[in-house]
Coordinates of C-alpha atoms and ligand atoms in Angstrom, one line a residue:
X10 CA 20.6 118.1 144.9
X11 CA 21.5 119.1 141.1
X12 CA 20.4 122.7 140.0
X13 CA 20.3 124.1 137.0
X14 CA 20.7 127.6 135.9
X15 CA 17.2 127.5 134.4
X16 CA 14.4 125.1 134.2
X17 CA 14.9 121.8 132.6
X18 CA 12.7 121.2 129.5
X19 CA 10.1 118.8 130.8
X20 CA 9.6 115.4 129.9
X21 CA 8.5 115.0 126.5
X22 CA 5.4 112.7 126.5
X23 CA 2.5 111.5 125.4
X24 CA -1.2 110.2 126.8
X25 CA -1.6 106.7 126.4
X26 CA -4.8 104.5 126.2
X27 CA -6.1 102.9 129.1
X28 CA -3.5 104.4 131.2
X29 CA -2.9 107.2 133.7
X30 CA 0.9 107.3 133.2
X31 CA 2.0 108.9 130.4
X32 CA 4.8 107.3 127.3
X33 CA 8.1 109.2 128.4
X34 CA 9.1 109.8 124.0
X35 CA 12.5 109.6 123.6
X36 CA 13.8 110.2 119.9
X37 CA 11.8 110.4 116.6
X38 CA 12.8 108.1 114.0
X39 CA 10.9 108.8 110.0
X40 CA 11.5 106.4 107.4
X41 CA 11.6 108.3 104.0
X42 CA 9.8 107.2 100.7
X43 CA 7.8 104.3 102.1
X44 CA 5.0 103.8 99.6
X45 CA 5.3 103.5 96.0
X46 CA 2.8 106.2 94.8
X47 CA 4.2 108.5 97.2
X48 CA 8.0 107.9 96.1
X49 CA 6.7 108.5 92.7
X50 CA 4.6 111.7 93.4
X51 CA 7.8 113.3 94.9
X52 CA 9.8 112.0 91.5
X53 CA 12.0 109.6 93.4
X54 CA 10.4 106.1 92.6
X55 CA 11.9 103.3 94.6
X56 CA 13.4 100.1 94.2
X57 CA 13.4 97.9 96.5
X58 CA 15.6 95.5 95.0
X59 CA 18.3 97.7 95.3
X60 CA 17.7 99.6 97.4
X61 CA 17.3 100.0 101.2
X62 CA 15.4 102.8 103.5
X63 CA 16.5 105.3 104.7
X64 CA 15.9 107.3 107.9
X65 CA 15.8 111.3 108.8
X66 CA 15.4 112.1 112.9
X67 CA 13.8 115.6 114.3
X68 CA 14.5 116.8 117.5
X69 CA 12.2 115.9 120.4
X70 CA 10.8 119.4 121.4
X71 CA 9.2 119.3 117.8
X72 CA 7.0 116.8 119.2
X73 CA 3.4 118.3 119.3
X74 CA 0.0 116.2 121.2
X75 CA -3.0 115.9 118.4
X76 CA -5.3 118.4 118.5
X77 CA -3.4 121.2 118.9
X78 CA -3.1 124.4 117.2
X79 CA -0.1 125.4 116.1
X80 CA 1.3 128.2 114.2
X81 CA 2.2 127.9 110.6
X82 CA 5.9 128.3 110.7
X83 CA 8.5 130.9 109.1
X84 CA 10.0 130.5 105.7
X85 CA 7.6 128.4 104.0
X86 CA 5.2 128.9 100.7
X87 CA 4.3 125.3 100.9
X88 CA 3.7 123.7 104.6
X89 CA 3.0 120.0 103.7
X90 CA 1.0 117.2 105.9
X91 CA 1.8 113.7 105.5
X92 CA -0.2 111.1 107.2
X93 CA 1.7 108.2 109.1
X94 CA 1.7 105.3 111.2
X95 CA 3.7 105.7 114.3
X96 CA 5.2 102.8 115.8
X97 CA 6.9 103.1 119.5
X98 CA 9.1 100.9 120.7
X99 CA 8.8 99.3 124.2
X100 CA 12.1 97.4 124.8
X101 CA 15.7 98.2 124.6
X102 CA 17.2 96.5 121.5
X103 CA 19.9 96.4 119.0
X104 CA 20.5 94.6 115.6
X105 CA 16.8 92.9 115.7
X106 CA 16.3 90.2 113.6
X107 CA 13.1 90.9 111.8
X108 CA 11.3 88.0 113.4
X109 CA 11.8 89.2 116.5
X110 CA 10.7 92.5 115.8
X111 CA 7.1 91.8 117.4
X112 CA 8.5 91.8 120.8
X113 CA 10.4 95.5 120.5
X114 CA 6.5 96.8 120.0
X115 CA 4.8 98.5 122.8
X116 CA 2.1 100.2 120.4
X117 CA 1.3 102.6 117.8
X118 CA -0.4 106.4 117.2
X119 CA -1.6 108.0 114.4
X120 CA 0.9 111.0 113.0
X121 CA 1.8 113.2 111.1
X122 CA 4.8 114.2 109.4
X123 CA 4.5 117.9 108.9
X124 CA 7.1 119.4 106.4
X125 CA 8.4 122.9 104.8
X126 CA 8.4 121.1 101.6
X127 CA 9.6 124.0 99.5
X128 CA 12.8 123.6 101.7
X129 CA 12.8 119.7 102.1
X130 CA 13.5 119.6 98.3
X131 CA 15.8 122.7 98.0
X132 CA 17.9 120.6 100.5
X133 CA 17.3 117.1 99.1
X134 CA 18.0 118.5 94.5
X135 CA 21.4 120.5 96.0
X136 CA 22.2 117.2 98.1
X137 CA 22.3 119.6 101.8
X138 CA 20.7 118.3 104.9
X139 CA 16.7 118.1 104.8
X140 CA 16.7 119.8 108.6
X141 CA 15.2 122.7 107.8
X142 CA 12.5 121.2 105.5
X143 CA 11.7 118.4 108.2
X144 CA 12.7 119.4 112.0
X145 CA 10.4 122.2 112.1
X146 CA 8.9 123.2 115.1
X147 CA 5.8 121.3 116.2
X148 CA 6.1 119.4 113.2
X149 CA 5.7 115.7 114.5
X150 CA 2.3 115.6 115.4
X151 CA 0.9 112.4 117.1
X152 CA -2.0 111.2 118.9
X153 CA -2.4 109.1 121.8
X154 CA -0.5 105.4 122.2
X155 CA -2.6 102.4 121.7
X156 CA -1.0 99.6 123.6
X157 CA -0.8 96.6 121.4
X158 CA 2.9 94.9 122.7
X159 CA 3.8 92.5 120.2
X160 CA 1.4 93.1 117.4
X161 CA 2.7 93.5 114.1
X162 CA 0.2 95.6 111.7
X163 CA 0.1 94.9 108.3
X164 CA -2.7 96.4 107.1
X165 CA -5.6 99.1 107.5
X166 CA -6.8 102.0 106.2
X167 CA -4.2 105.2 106.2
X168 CA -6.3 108.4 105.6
X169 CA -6.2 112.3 106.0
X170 CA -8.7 115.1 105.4
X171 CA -8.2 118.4 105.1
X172 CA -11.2 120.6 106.5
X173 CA -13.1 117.2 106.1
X174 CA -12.2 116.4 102.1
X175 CA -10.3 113.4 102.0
X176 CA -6.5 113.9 100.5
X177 CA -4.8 111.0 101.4
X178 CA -6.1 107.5 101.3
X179 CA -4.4 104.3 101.3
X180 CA -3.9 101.0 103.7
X181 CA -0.4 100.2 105.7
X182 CA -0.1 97.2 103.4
X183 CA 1.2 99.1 100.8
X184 CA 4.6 100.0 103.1
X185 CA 7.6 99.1 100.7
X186 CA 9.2 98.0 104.3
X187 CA 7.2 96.8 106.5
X188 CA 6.9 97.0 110.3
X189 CA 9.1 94.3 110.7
X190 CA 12.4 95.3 108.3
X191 CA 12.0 98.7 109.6
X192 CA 12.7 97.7 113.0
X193 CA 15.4 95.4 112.4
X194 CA 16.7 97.5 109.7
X195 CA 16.8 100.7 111.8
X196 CA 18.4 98.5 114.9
X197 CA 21.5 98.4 112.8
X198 CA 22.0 101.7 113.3
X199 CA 21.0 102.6 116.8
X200 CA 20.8 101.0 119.6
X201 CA 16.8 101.2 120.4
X202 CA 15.6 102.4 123.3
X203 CA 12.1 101.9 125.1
X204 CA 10.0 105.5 124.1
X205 CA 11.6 105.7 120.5
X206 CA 8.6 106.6 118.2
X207 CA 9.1 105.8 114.2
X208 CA 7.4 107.1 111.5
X209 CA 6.6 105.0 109.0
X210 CA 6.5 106.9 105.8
X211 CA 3.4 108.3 104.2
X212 CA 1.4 107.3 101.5
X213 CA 0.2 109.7 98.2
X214 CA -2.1 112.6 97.9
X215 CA 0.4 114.5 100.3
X216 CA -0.4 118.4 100.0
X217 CA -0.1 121.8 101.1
X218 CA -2.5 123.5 104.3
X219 CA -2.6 127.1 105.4
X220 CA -3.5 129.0 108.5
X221 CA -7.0 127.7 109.3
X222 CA -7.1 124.4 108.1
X223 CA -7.7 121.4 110.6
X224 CA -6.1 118.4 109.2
X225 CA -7.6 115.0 110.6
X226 CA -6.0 111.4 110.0
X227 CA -6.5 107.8 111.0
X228 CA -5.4 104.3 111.1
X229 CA -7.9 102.1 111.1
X230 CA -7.1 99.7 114.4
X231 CA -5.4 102.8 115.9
X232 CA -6.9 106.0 116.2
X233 CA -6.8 109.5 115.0
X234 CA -5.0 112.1 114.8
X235 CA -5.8 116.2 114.3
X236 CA -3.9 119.5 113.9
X237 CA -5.3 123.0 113.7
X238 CA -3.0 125.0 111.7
X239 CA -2.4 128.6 113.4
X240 CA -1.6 132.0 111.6
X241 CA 2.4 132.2 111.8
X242 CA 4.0 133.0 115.2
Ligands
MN323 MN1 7.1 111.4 106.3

């Protein structure tokens, strides 16, 4: 029998609907700059015509179940939420074609995106790695999995409140790339594994909380997700 010389993280997971087993989450994927009026609101308007997406990861133990509290984290002025769609993958699969994307699909959750945004853009104007502005700890947020293998969404409502007034609110059919081109785009690169979750961008209105707030978000055809943010730790 294998030992270790301390405990093993545990399993990184998350509830799923309908089910008593739990989704075993393997890596977080986040597409960057996915709408329009969010690429502009962060100056960095994109063109898809020449452009393609592009992907940031965070570790797994920044993985945090909705509804949680958690504390507002160190060496931040300006902790930012940003609303997503989460997609997570069901089968093993590499260089997708986009029509087959449907079949990679075990589900989706509502997330969030939480961000040190003073550092994310530090890092992204002196061309340095965003880590420190995106893999923060408890930062990637997500509620429960809806089972819905082989569905492709392409629309609903995307929305976030802050303490109940509404900050972001938009509809999944804005994506630049959509569910589809993200998965076969991002199957270039890795070979994708049943349990990988990817975030599909967020829309405008993204903003700022502070210990206290409870942030609340949905996808319409989804669910909802919520964080209580926590003094700092
Ligand atoms: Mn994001």
């Amino acid at each position: 029998m294998t030992t270790y010389l301390w405990n093993p993280p545990p399993v990184a997971a998350l509830p799923v609907r309908g089910e008593s087993a739990l989704l075993p989450v393997q890596r977080l994927f986040f597409v960057g700059r996915n709408y329009h009026a969010h690429a502009v609101e962060m100056g960095k308007p994109v063109d898809k015509s020449v452009e393609r997406p592009f992907y940031f990861t965070k570790s797994i133990q920044t993985l945090t179940r909705s509804g949680a509290t958690t504390p507002y984290p160190a060496q931040t002025q300006n902790y930012h939420f940003e609303m997503e769609l989460v997609v997570a993958i069901g089968k093993a699969g590499f260089q997708i074609p986009a029509q087959q994307a449907h079949e990679y699909i075990y589900g989706y959750a509502a997330g969030l995106d939480m961000t040190r945004r003073d550092l994310q853009l530090v890092a992204r104007d002196k061309g340095r790695p965003w880590d420190l502005g995106k893999d923060v700890e408890h930062s990637s947020v997500c509620s429960e999995i809806v089972p819905m293998p082989g569905v492709v969404i392409e629309q609903g409502e995307i929305a976030l409140q802050v303490n109940g007034t509404v900050q972001q609110h938009s509809d999944v059919n804005k994506l630049i790339w959509n569910i589809r081109e993200i998965i076969a785009d991002l199957s270039l690169f890795y070979h994708l594994v049943p349990g990988d979750l990817i975030y599909t961008g967020t829309p405008e209105g993204v903003g700022a909380v502070k210990p206290g707030d409870h942030i609340t978000g949905q996808v319409a055809g989804v669910g909802e997700v919520s964080l209580h943010v926590g003094q700092p730790a």
